[in-house]
Amino acid sequence: MKKILIIEDENSIAELERDYLEISGFKVETENCGDIGLRRALQEDFSIIILDLMLPKIDGFEICRQVRSKKDIPILMVSAKKEDIDKIRGLGIGADDYVTKPFSPSELVARVKAHLSRYERLIGNSESKNDEIKIRGLRIDRTSRRVFLNDKEVTFTTKEFDLLNYLASNPDRVFSKEELFDRLWGMDSIGEIATVTVHIRKIREKIEKPASDPQYIETIWGAGYRFKG
Ligand code: CA
């Protein structure tokens, strides 16, 4: 569950924000003092921070600046005054968004969701490049070496997985059977080029529906195979 930190010294506002966010499925923590809020923001893992500007001990400007210097999680700033918003912009302290009080709680929830998904896309991109390939209902999880078709797991042998993963990692490139054999079975292995054909057929039986009309691995006549990107 996504965890949100609200740093807000007006309890009625903090409660309103918390209620709406909890209804939307988030876990919410609140702090009403700037120094403790800052410490928790730095030490704990939150998905987003909703930050009031005027706070006891340490104000929202300083909290934003310090959190931003250490973490790139979204920070949504809340203020009662339009001038403050202009100041936040002018200072360039790295807040991702600004909401003026009074705000509608549903708007706040919508903004929180938008920032979270944008942030996840950002992180997701760098991670999923190594860990996962998702294409047209097919998901190849490289970390656990598992394959899913429309969210149902399909059992793959080691070599079948290696072959599918290799092709899918190089989409739209044609590989000859010889290349694939050299790459995946190696020079030392016992086997022959026909092994590649057999493995391709087995993979297709598992992921192509129907196997006679492949939408993932195409046969390029006289050249080899290509994974459709
Ligand atoms: Ca305040």
Coordinates of N, CA and C and ligand atoms in Angstrom, one line a residue:
M1 N 0.8 -1.2 0.0 CA 0.0 0.0 0.0 C 0.9 1.3 0.0
K2 N 0.5 2.2 -0.8 CA 1.2 3.5 -0.8 C 1.1 4.3 0.5
K3 N 2.2 4.8 1.0 CA 2.2 5.5 2.2 C 2.4 7.0 2.0
I4 N 1.5 7.8 2.5 CA 1.6 9.2 2.3 C 1.9 9.9 3.7
L5 N 2.8 10.9 3.6 CA 3.0 11.7 4.8 C 2.4 13.1 4.6
I6 N 1.5 13.5 5.6 CA 0.9 14.8 5.6 C 1.6 15.6 6.7
I7 N 2.2 16.7 6.4 CA 2.7 17.6 7.4 C 1.8 18.9 7.5
E8 N 1.0 19.0 8.5 CA 0.0 20.0 8.5 C -0.3 20.3 10.0
D9 N -0.3 21.6 10.4 CA -0.5 21.9 11.8 C -2.0 22.2 12.1
E10 N -2.8 22.4 11.1 CA -4.3 22.5 11.3 C -4.9 21.2 11.3
N11 N -5.3 20.7 12.5 CA -5.8 19.3 12.6 C -7.0 19.0 11.7
S12 N -7.9 20.0 11.6 CA -9.1 19.8 10.8 C -8.8 19.5 9.4
I13 N -7.8 20.3 8.9 CA -7.4 20.1 7.5 C -6.6 18.7 7.3
A14 N -5.8 18.4 8.3 CA -5.0 17.2 8.2 C -6.0 16.0 8.2
E15 N -7.0 16.1 9.0 CA -8.0 15.0 9.1 C -8.8 14.8 7.8
L16 N -9.2 16.0 7.3 CA -9.9 16.0 6.0 C -9.1 15.3 4.9
E17 N -7.9 15.7 4.8 CA -7.0 15.1 3.8 C -6.8 13.6 4.0
R18 N -6.6 13.3 5.3 CA -6.3 11.9 5.6 C -7.5 11.0 5.3
D19 N -8.7 11.5 5.7 CA -9.9 10.7 5.4 C -10.1 10.4 3.9
Y20 N -10.0 11.5 3.1 CA -10.2 11.3 1.7 C -9.1 10.3 1.0
L21 N -7.9 10.5 1.5 CA -6.8 9.7 1.0 C -7.0 8.2 1.4
E22 N -7.4 8.0 2.6 CA -7.6 6.6 3.1 C -8.7 6.0 2.4
I23 N -9.8 6.7 2.1 CA -10.9 6.1 1.4 C -10.4 5.7 0.0
S24 N -9.4 6.5 -0.6 CA -8.9 6.1 -1.9 C -7.9 5.0 -1.8
G25 N -7.7 4.4 -0.7 CA -6.8 3.3 -0.6 C -5.4 3.5 -0.2
F26 N -5.1 4.7 0.3 CA -3.7 5.0 0.8 C -3.6 4.9 2.3
K27 N -2.3 4.6 2.7 CA -2.0 4.6 4.1 C -1.5 6.0 4.4
V28 N -2.0 6.6 5.4 CA -1.7 8.0 5.7 C -1.1 8.2 7.1
E29 N 0.0 9.0 7.1 CA 0.6 9.3 8.4 C 0.5 10.9 8.5
T30 N 0.2 11.4 9.7 CA 0.2 12.9 9.8 C 1.2 13.3 10.9
E31 N 1.8 14.5 10.6 CA 2.6 15.1 11.6 C 2.2 16.6 11.6
N32 N 2.1 17.2 12.9 CA 1.7 18.6 12.9 C 2.9 19.6 13.3
C33 N 4.1 19.0 13.3 CA 5.2 19.9 13.7 C 6.3 19.7 12.6
G34 N 6.9 20.9 12.2 CA 7.8 20.8 11.1 C 9.0 20.0 11.3
D35 N 9.6 20.0 12.5 CA 10.9 19.3 12.7 C 10.7 17.8 12.7
I36 N 9.6 17.3 13.3 CA 9.4 15.9 13.3 C 8.9 15.4 11.9
G37 N 8.1 16.3 11.3 CA 7.7 16.0 9.9 C 8.9 15.8 9.0
L38 N 9.8 16.7 9.1 CA 11.0 16.7 8.3 C 11.8 15.4 8.6
R39 N 12.0 15.1 9.8 CA 12.8 13.9 10.2 C 12.2 12.7 9.6
R40 N 10.9 12.6 9.8 CA 10.2 11.4 9.2 C 10.3 11.3 7.7
A41 N 10.1 12.5 7.1 CA 10.2 12.5 5.6 C 11.5 12.0 5.1
L42 N 12.6 12.4 5.9 CA 13.9 12.0 5.4 C 14.2 10.5 5.8
Q43 N 13.7 10.1 6.9 CA 14.1 8.7 7.4 C 13.2 7.6 6.9
E44 N 12.0 7.9 6.7 CA 11.0 6.8 6.3 C 10.7 6.8 4.8
D45 N 10.1 5.7 4.4 CA 9.8 5.6 2.9 C 8.3 6.0 2.7
F46 N 8.2 7.2 2.1 CA 6.8 7.6 1.8 C 6.8 7.7 0.2
S47 N 5.5 7.6 -0.3 CA 5.4 7.7 -1.8 C 5.2 9.1 -2.2
I48 N 4.7 9.9 -1.3 CA 4.4 11.3 -1.6 C 4.3 12.1 -0.3
I49 N 4.6 13.4 -0.3 CA 4.5 14.2 0.9 C 3.6 15.4 0.6
I50 N 2.6 15.6 1.4 CA 1.7 16.7 1.3 C 2.1 17.7 2.4
L51 N 2.5 18.8 2.0 CA 3.2 19.7 2.9 C 2.6 21.1 3.0
D52 N 2.2 21.4 4.3 CA 1.7 22.8 4.6 C 2.9 23.7 4.6
L53 N 2.7 25.0 4.3 CA 3.8 26.0 4.3 C 4.1 26.5 5.7
M54 N 3.1 27.0 6.4 CA 3.3 27.6 7.7 C 3.2 26.6 8.8
L55 N 4.3 26.2 9.4 CA 4.4 25.1 10.4 C 5.2 25.6 11.5
P56 N 5.0 25.1 12.7 CA 5.8 25.4 13.8 C 7.2 24.7 13.7
K57 N 8.2 25.3 14.2 CA 9.6 24.9 14.3 C 10.3 25.0 12.9
I58 N 9.9 24.2 11.9 CA 10.6 24.4 10.6 C 9.4 24.5 9.5
D59 N 9.5 25.5 8.7 CA 8.4 25.8 7.8 C 8.5 24.9 6.5
G60 N 7.5 24.9 5.7 CA 7.4 24.1 4.5 C 8.4 24.3 3.5
F61 N 8.9 25.6 3.4 CA 9.9 25.9 2.4 C 11.2 25.1 2.7
E62 N 11.6 25.2 4.0 CA 12.8 24.5 4.4 C 12.7 23.0 4.3
I63 N 11.5 22.5 4.7 CA 11.3 21.0 4.6 C 11.4 20.6 3.2
C64 N 10.7 21.3 2.3 CA 10.8 21.0 0.9 C 12.2 21.0 0.4
R65 N 13.0 22.0 0.7 CA 14.4 22.1 0.2 C 15.2 20.9 0.7
Q66 N 15.0 20.6 2.0 CA 15.9 19.5 2.6 C 15.5 18.1 2.0
V67 N 14.2 17.9 1.9 CA 13.7 16.6 1.4 C 14.2 16.5 -0.1
R68 N 14.0 17.6 -0.8 CA 14.4 17.5 -2.3 C 15.9 17.3 -2.5
S69 N 16.7 17.7 -1.5 CA 18.2 17.5 -1.7 C 18.6 16.0 -1.5
K70 N 17.6 15.3 -0.8 CA 17.9 13.9 -0.6 C 17.1 12.9 -1.4
K71 N 15.9 13.3 -1.7 CA 14.9 12.3 -2.3 C 14.2 13.0 -3.5
D72 N 13.8 12.2 -4.4 CA 13.0 12.7 -5.5 C 11.5 12.3 -5.5
I73 N 11.0 12.0 -4.4 CA 9.6 11.7 -4.3 C 8.8 12.9 -4.5
P74 N 7.5 12.8 -5.0 CA 6.7 14.0 -5.2 C 6.4 14.7 -3.9
I75 N 6.4 16.0 -4.0 CA 6.0 16.9 -2.9 C 4.9 17.8 -3.4
L76 N 3.8 17.8 -2.7 CA 2.6 18.6 -3.0 C 2.5 19.6 -1.9
M77 N 2.6 20.9 -2.2 CA 2.6 21.9 -1.2 C 1.2 22.6 -1.1
V78 N 0.8 22.9 0.1 CA -0.5 23.4 0.4 C -0.4 24.7 1.1
S79 N -1.0 25.7 0.6 CA -0.9 27.0 1.2 C -2.3 27.8 1.2
A80 N -2.4 28.7 2.1 CA -3.6 29.5 2.2 C -3.5 30.7 1.3
K81 N -2.3 31.1 0.9 CA -2.1 32.3 0.2 C -1.5 32.2 -1.2
K82 N -2.2 32.9 -2.1 CA -1.7 32.9 -3.5 C -0.2 33.4 -3.5
E83 N 0.1 34.4 -2.7 CA 1.4 34.9 -2.7 C 2.5 33.9 -2.4
D84 N 2.1 33.0 -1.5 CA 3.0 31.9 -1.1 C 3.3 31.0 -2.2
I85 N 2.3 30.7 -3.0 CA 2.5 29.9 -4.2 C 3.5 30.5 -5.1
D86 N 3.3 31.8 -5.3 CA 4.2 32.5 -6.2 C 5.7 32.5 -5.6
K87 N 5.7 32.5 -4.3 CA 7.1 32.5 -3.7 C 7.7 31.1 -3.9
I88 N 6.9 30.1 -3.7 CA 7.4 28.7 -3.9 C 8.0 28.6 -5.3
R89 N 7.2 29.0 -6.3 CA 7.7 29.0 -7.7 C 9.0 29.8 -7.8
G90 N 9.0 31.0 -7.3 CA 10.1 31.9 -7.4 C 11.4 31.3 -6.8
L91 N 11.2 30.6 -5.7 CA 12.4 30.0 -5.0 C 12.9 28.8 -5.7
G92 N 12.1 28.2 -6.5 CA 12.5 27.0 -7.2 C 13.0 25.9 -6.3
I93 N 12.3 25.6 -5.2 CA 12.8 24.7 -4.2 C 12.4 23.2 -4.6
G94 N 11.7 23.1 -5.7 CA 11.5 21.7 -6.2 C 10.2 21.0 -5.7
A95 N 9.2 21.8 -5.4 CA 7.9 21.2 -5.1 C 7.3 20.8 -6.5
D96 N 6.6 19.7 -6.5 CA 6.0 19.2 -7.7 C 4.7 19.8 -8.1
D97 N 4.0 20.3 -7.0 CA 2.7 20.9 -7.3 C 2.3 21.7 -6.1
Y98 N 1.2 22.5 -6.3 CA 0.8 23.5 -5.3 C -0.7 23.4 -5.3
V99 N -1.2 23.5 -4.1 CA -2.7 23.5 -3.9 C -3.0 24.7 -3.0
T100 N -4.0 25.5 -3.3 CA -4.3 26.6 -2.4 C -5.5 26.2 -1.6
K101 N -5.5 26.6 -0.3 CA -6.6 26.4 0.6 C -7.6 27.5 0.4
P102 N -8.9 27.3 0.4 CA -9.5 26.0 0.6 C -9.5 25.2 -0.7
F103 N -9.3 23.9 -0.6 CA -9.2 23.1 -1.9 C -10.3 22.0 -1.7
S104 N -10.7 21.4 -2.8 CA -11.7 20.3 -2.7 C -10.9 19.1 -2.5
P105 N -11.3 18.3 -1.5 CA -10.5 17.0 -1.2 C -10.4 16.1 -2.4
S106 N -11.4 16.0 -3.3 CA -11.3 15.1 -4.4 C -10.3 15.6 -5.4
E107 N -10.1 17.0 -5.5 CA -9.1 17.5 -6.3 C -7.7 17.1 -5.8
L108 N -7.6 17.2 -4.5 CA -6.3 16.8 -3.8 C -6.0 15.3 -4.1
V109 N -7.0 14.4 -4.0 CA -6.8 13.0 -4.3 C -6.4 12.8 -5.7
A110 N -7.1 13.5 -6.6 CA -6.7 13.4 -8.0 C -5.3 13.8 -8.3
R111 N -4.9 14.9 -7.7 CA -3.5 15.4 -7.9 C -2.5 14.4 -7.3
V112 N -2.8 13.8 -6.1 CA -1.9 12.8 -5.5 C -1.7 11.6 -6.5
K113 N -2.9 11.2 -7.0 CA -2.8 10.0 -7.9 C -2.0 10.3 -9.1
A114 N -2.2 11.5 -9.7 CA -1.5 11.9 -10.9 C 0.0 11.9 -10.7
H115 N 0.4 12.5 -9.5 CA 1.8 12.6 -9.2 C 2.5 11.2 -9.0
L116 N 1.7 10.4 -8.3 CA 2.2 9.0 -8.0 C 2.4 8.2 -9.3
S117 N 1.5 8.3 -10.2 CA 1.6 7.5 -11.4 C 2.7 8.0 -12.3
R118 N 2.9 9.4 -12.3 CA 4.0 9.9 -13.1 C 5.3 9.5 -12.5
Y119 N 5.4 9.5 -11.1 CA 6.6 9.2 -10.5 C 7.0 7.7 -10.7
E120 N 5.9 6.8 -10.6 CA 6.1 5.4 -10.8 C 6.6 5.1 -12.3
R121 N 6.0 5.9 -13.2 CA 6.5 5.7 -14.6 C 8.0 6.0 -14.7
L122 N 8.4 7.1 -14.0 CA 9.8 7.5 -14.1 C 10.7 6.4 -13.5
I123 N 10.3 5.9 -12.3 CA 11.2 4.9 -11.7 C 11.0 3.6 -12.4
G124 N 9.8 3.3 -12.8 CA 9.4 2.0 -13.5 C 10.3 1.9 -14.7
N125 N 10.4 2.9 -15.5 CA 11.2 2.9 -16.7 C 12.6 2.3 -16.5
S126 N 13.3 2.9 -15.5 CA 14.7 2.5 -15.3 C 14.8 1.1 -14.8
E127 N 13.8 0.7 -14.0 CA 13.9 -0.6 -13.4 C 13.4 -1.7 -14.3
S128 N 12.3 -1.4 -15.0 CA 11.7 -2.5 -15.8 C 12.5 -2.9 -17.0
K129 N 13.4 -2.0 -17.4 CA 14.3 -2.3 -18.5 C 15.1 -3.6 -18.2
N130 N 15.5 -3.7 -17.0 CA 16.3 -4.9 -16.6 C 15.5 -6.1 -16.1
D131 N 14.3 -5.8 -15.5 CA 13.6 -6.8 -14.8 C 12.5 -7.5 -15.6
E132 N 11.9 -6.7 -16.4 CA 10.6 -7.2 -17.0 C 10.4 -6.7 -18.4
I133 N 9.8 -7.5 -19.2 CA 9.4 -7.1 -20.5 C 7.9 -7.3 -20.6
K134 N 7.1 -6.3 -21.0 CA 5.7 -6.4 -21.1 C 5.3 -6.0 -22.5
I135 N 4.6 -6.9 -23.2 CA 4.2 -6.6 -24.6 C 2.9 -7.4 -24.9
R136 N 1.9 -6.7 -25.3 CA 0.6 -7.3 -25.8 C 0.2 -8.5 -25.0
G137 N 0.1 -8.4 -23.7 CA -0.4 -9.5 -22.8 C 0.6 -10.4 -22.4
L138 N 1.8 -10.3 -22.9 CA 2.9 -11.2 -22.5 C 3.8 -10.5 -21.6
R139 N 4.2 -11.2 -20.5 CA 5.1 -10.5 -19.5 C 6.2 -11.5 -19.2
I140 N 7.4 -11.0 -19.4 CA 8.6 -11.8 -19.1 C 9.3 -11.2 -17.9
D141 N 9.3 -12.0 -16.8 CA 9.9 -11.5 -15.6 C 11.3 -12.1 -15.5
R142 N 12.3 -11.2 -15.7 CA 13.7 -11.7 -15.8 C 14.2 -12.1 -14.4
T143 N 13.8 -11.4 -13.4 CA 14.3 -11.6 -12.1 C 13.9 -13.0 -11.6
S144 N 12.6 -13.4 -11.8 CA 12.2 -14.7 -11.3 C 12.2 -15.7 -12.4
R145 N 12.5 -15.3 -13.6 CA 12.5 -16.2 -14.8 C 11.2 -16.8 -15.0
R146 N 10.1 -16.1 -15.0 CA 8.8 -16.6 -15.2 C 8.1 -15.9 -16.3
V147 N 7.2 -16.6 -17.0 CA 6.5 -16.0 -18.1 C 5.0 -16.0 -17.9
F148 N 4.4 -14.9 -18.2 CA 2.9 -14.8 -18.0 C 2.2 -14.4 -19.3
L149 N 1.1 -15.1 -19.6 CA 0.4 -14.7 -20.7 C -1.0 -14.3 -20.2
N150 N -1.4 -13.1 -20.4 CA -2.7 -12.5 -19.9 C -2.8 -12.8 -18.4
D151 N -1.7 -12.6 -17.7 CA -1.7 -12.8 -16.2 C -1.7 -14.2 -15.8
K152 N -1.7 -15.2 -16.7 CA -1.6 -16.6 -16.3 C -0.2 -17.1 -16.5
E153 N 0.4 -17.7 -15.6 CA 1.8 -18.2 -15.7 C 1.8 -19.4 -16.7
V154 N 2.9 -19.3 -17.5 CA 3.1 -20.4 -18.5 C 4.5 -21.0 -18.1
T155 N 4.6 -22.3 -18.0 CA 5.8 -22.9 -17.6 C 6.8 -23.0 -18.8
F156 N 8.0 -22.6 -18.5 CA 9.1 -22.6 -19.5 C 10.3 -23.3 -19.0
T157 N 10.9 -24.1 -19.9 CA 12.2 -24.7 -19.5 C 13.3 -23.6 -19.6
T158 N 14.4 -23.9 -19.0 CA 15.5 -22.9 -19.0 C 15.8 -22.4 -20.4
K159 N 16.0 -23.3 -21.3 CA 16.4 -22.9 -22.7 C 15.3 -22.1 -23.4
E160 N 14.1 -22.6 -23.2 CA 13.0 -21.9 -23.8 C 12.9 -20.4 -23.3
F161 N 13.1 -20.3 -22.0 CA 13.1 -19.0 -21.4 C 14.2 -18.1 -21.9
D162 N 15.4 -18.7 -22.0 CA 16.5 -17.9 -22.5 C 16.3 -17.5 -23.9
L163 N 15.7 -18.3 -24.7 CA 15.5 -18.0 -26.1 C 14.5 -16.9 -26.3
L164 N 13.3 -17.1 -25.6 CA 12.3 -16.1 -25.6 C 12.8 -14.7 -25.1
N165 N 13.5 -14.8 -24.0 CA 14.0 -13.5 -23.4 C 15.0 -12.9 -24.3
Y166 N 15.9 -13.6 -25.0 CA 16.8 -13.1 -25.9 C 16.2 -12.4 -27.1
L167 N 15.2 -13.1 -27.7 CA 14.5 -12.5 -28.8 C 13.7 -11.2 -28.4
A168 N 13.0 -11.3 -27.3 CA 12.2 -10.2 -26.8 C 13.1 -9.0 -26.4
S169 N 14.3 -9.3 -25.9 CA 15.2 -8.2 -25.5 C 15.8 -7.4 -26.7
N170 N 15.6 -8.1 -27.9 CA 16.1 -7.4 -29.1 C 15.0 -7.4 -30.2
P171 N 14.0 -6.6 -29.9 CA 12.8 -6.7 -30.7 C 13.1 -6.1 -32.1
D172 N 12.4 -6.7 -33.1 CA 12.4 -6.3 -34.5 C 13.8 -6.5 -35.1
R173 N 14.6 -7.4 -34.5 CA 15.9 -7.7 -35.1 C 15.8 -9.2 -35.6
V174 N 16.2 -9.4 -36.8 CA 16.1 -10.8 -37.3 C 17.4 -11.6 -36.9
F175 N 17.2 -12.7 -36.3 CA 18.3 -13.6 -35.9 C 18.2 -14.9 -36.7
S176 N 19.4 -15.3 -37.3 CA 19.4 -16.6 -38.0 C 19.4 -17.7 -36.9
K177 N 19.0 -18.9 -37.4 CA 19.1 -20.0 -36.4 C 20.5 -20.3 -35.9
E178 N 21.5 -20.1 -36.8 CA 22.9 -20.3 -36.4 C 23.3 -19.3 -35.3
E179 N 22.9 -18.0 -35.5 CA 23.2 -17.0 -34.5 C 22.6 -17.4 -33.1
L180 N 21.3 -17.8 -33.2 CA 20.6 -18.1 -31.9 C 21.2 -19.3 -31.3
F181 N 21.6 -20.3 -32.1 CA 22.2 -21.5 -31.6 C 23.5 -21.2 -30.9
D182 N 24.4 -20.4 -31.6 CA 25.7 -20.0 -31.0 C 25.5 -19.2 -29.7
R183 N 24.5 -18.3 -29.8 CA 24.4 -17.4 -28.6 C 23.8 -18.2 -27.4
L184 N 22.9 -19.1 -27.6 CA 22.2 -19.6 -26.4 C 22.6 -21.0 -26.1
W185 N 23.1 -21.8 -27.1 CA 23.6 -23.1 -26.7 C 25.1 -23.2 -26.6
G186 N 25.7 -22.2 -27.4 CA 27.2 -22.1 -27.3 C 27.9 -23.2 -28.1
M187 N 29.2 -22.9 -28.4 CA 29.9 -23.8 -29.2 C 30.2 -25.2 -28.6
D188 N 30.2 -25.2 -27.3 CA 30.6 -26.4 -26.6 C 29.4 -27.4 -26.5
S189 N 28.2 -26.9 -26.6 CA 27.1 -27.7 -26.2 C 26.9 -28.8 -27.3
I190 N 26.3 -29.8 -26.8 CA 25.9 -30.9 -27.7 C 24.5 -30.4 -28.3
G191 N 24.4 -30.6 -29.6 CA 23.1 -30.2 -30.2 C 23.3 -29.8 -31.6
E192 N 22.2 -29.5 -32.2 CA 22.3 -29.0 -33.6 C 21.4 -27.9 -33.8
I193 N 21.6 -27.3 -35.0 CA 20.8 -26.1 -35.3 C 19.3 -26.4 -35.2
A194 N 18.9 -27.6 -35.5 CA 17.4 -27.9 -35.5 C 16.8 -27.7 -34.1
T195 N 17.7 -27.8 -33.1 CA 17.2 -27.5 -31.7 C 16.5 -26.2 -31.6
V196 N 17.0 -25.2 -32.4 CA 16.4 -23.9 -32.3 C 15.0 -23.9 -32.8
T197 N 14.8 -24.6 -33.9 CA 13.4 -24.7 -34.5 C 12.5 -25.4 -33.5
V198 N 13.0 -26.5 -32.9 CA 12.2 -27.2 -32.0 C 11.7 -26.3 -30.8
H199 N 12.7 -25.5 -30.3 CA 12.4 -24.6 -29.2 C 11.4 -23.5 -29.6
I200 N 11.6 -23.0 -30.7 CA 10.7 -21.9 -31.2 C 9.3 -22.5 -31.3
R201 N 9.2 -23.7 -31.8 CA 7.9 -24.3 -31.9 C 7.2 -24.5 -30.5
K202 N 8.0 -24.9 -29.6 CA 7.5 -25.1 -28.2 C 7.1 -23.8 -27.6
I203 N 7.9 -22.8 -27.8 CA 7.5 -21.5 -27.2 C 6.2 -21.0 -27.8
R204 N 6.1 -21.2 -29.2 CA 4.9 -20.7 -29.8 C 3.6 -21.5 -29.3
E205 N 3.8 -22.7 -29.1 CA 2.7 -23.5 -28.6 C 2.2 -22.9 -27.2
K206 N 3.2 -22.3 -26.5 CA 2.8 -21.8 -25.2 C 2.3 -20.4 -25.2
I207 N 2.8 -19.6 -26.1 CA 2.3 -18.2 -26.0 C 1.6 -17.7 -27.2
E208 N 1.6 -18.4 -28.3 CA 0.9 -17.9 -29.5 C -0.5 -18.6 -29.6
K209 N -1.5 -17.7 -29.7 CA -2.9 -18.3 -29.8 C -3.5 -17.7 -31.0
P210 N -3.6 -18.4 -32.1 CA -3.2 -19.8 -32.3 C -1.7 -19.8 -32.7
A211 N -1.1 -21.0 -32.5 CA 0.4 -21.1 -32.8 C 0.7 -20.9 -34.3
S212 N -0.3 -21.1 -35.1 CA -0.1 -21.0 -36.5 C -0.1 -19.6 -37.0
D213 N -0.5 -18.7 -36.1 CA -0.5 -17.2 -36.5 C 0.2 -16.4 -35.5
P214 N 1.5 -16.5 -35.5 CA 2.3 -15.9 -34.4 C 2.2 -14.4 -34.3
Q215 N 1.9 -13.9 -33.2 CA 2.0 -12.4 -33.0 C 3.2 -12.0 -32.2
Y216 N 4.0 -12.9 -31.7 CA 5.2 -12.5 -31.0 C 6.5 -12.9 -31.8
I217 N 6.6 -14.1 -32.1 CA 7.8 -14.5 -32.9 C 7.5 -14.9 -34.3
E218 N 8.0 -14.1 -35.2 CA 7.7 -14.3 -36.6 C 8.8 -15.1 -37.3
T219 N 8.4 -15.9 -38.3 CA 9.4 -16.5 -39.1 C 9.7 -15.6 -40.3
I220 N 11.0 -15.3 -40.5 CA 11.3 -14.5 -41.7 C 12.0 -15.6 -42.6
W221 N 11.2 -15.9 -43.7 CA 11.7 -17.0 -44.5 C 13.0 -16.8 -45.1
G222 N 13.9 -17.8 -44.9 CA 15.2 -17.8 -45.5 C 16.2 -16.9 -44.6
A223 N 15.7 -16.3 -43.5 CA 16.6 -15.5 -42.7 C 16.6 -15.9 -41.3
G224 N 15.5 -16.2 -40.7 CA 15.5 -16.6 -39.3 C 14.2 -16.2 -38.5
Y225 N 14.4 -15.6 -37.4 CA 13.2 -15.3 -36.5 C 13.3 -13.8 -36.0
R226 N 12.2 -13.3 -35.8 CA 12.2 -11.9 -35.3 C 11.0 -11.7 -34.3
F227 N 11.4 -11.1 -33.2 CA 10.4 -10.8 -32.2 C 9.7 -9.5 -32.5
K228 N 8.4 -9.5 -32.7 CA 7.7 -8.3 -33.1 C 7.7 -7.3 -31.9
G229 N 8.3 -6.1 -32.1 CA 8.3 -5.1 -31.0 C 7.1 -4.3 -31.0
Ligands
CA1 CA -0.2 25.9 8.8

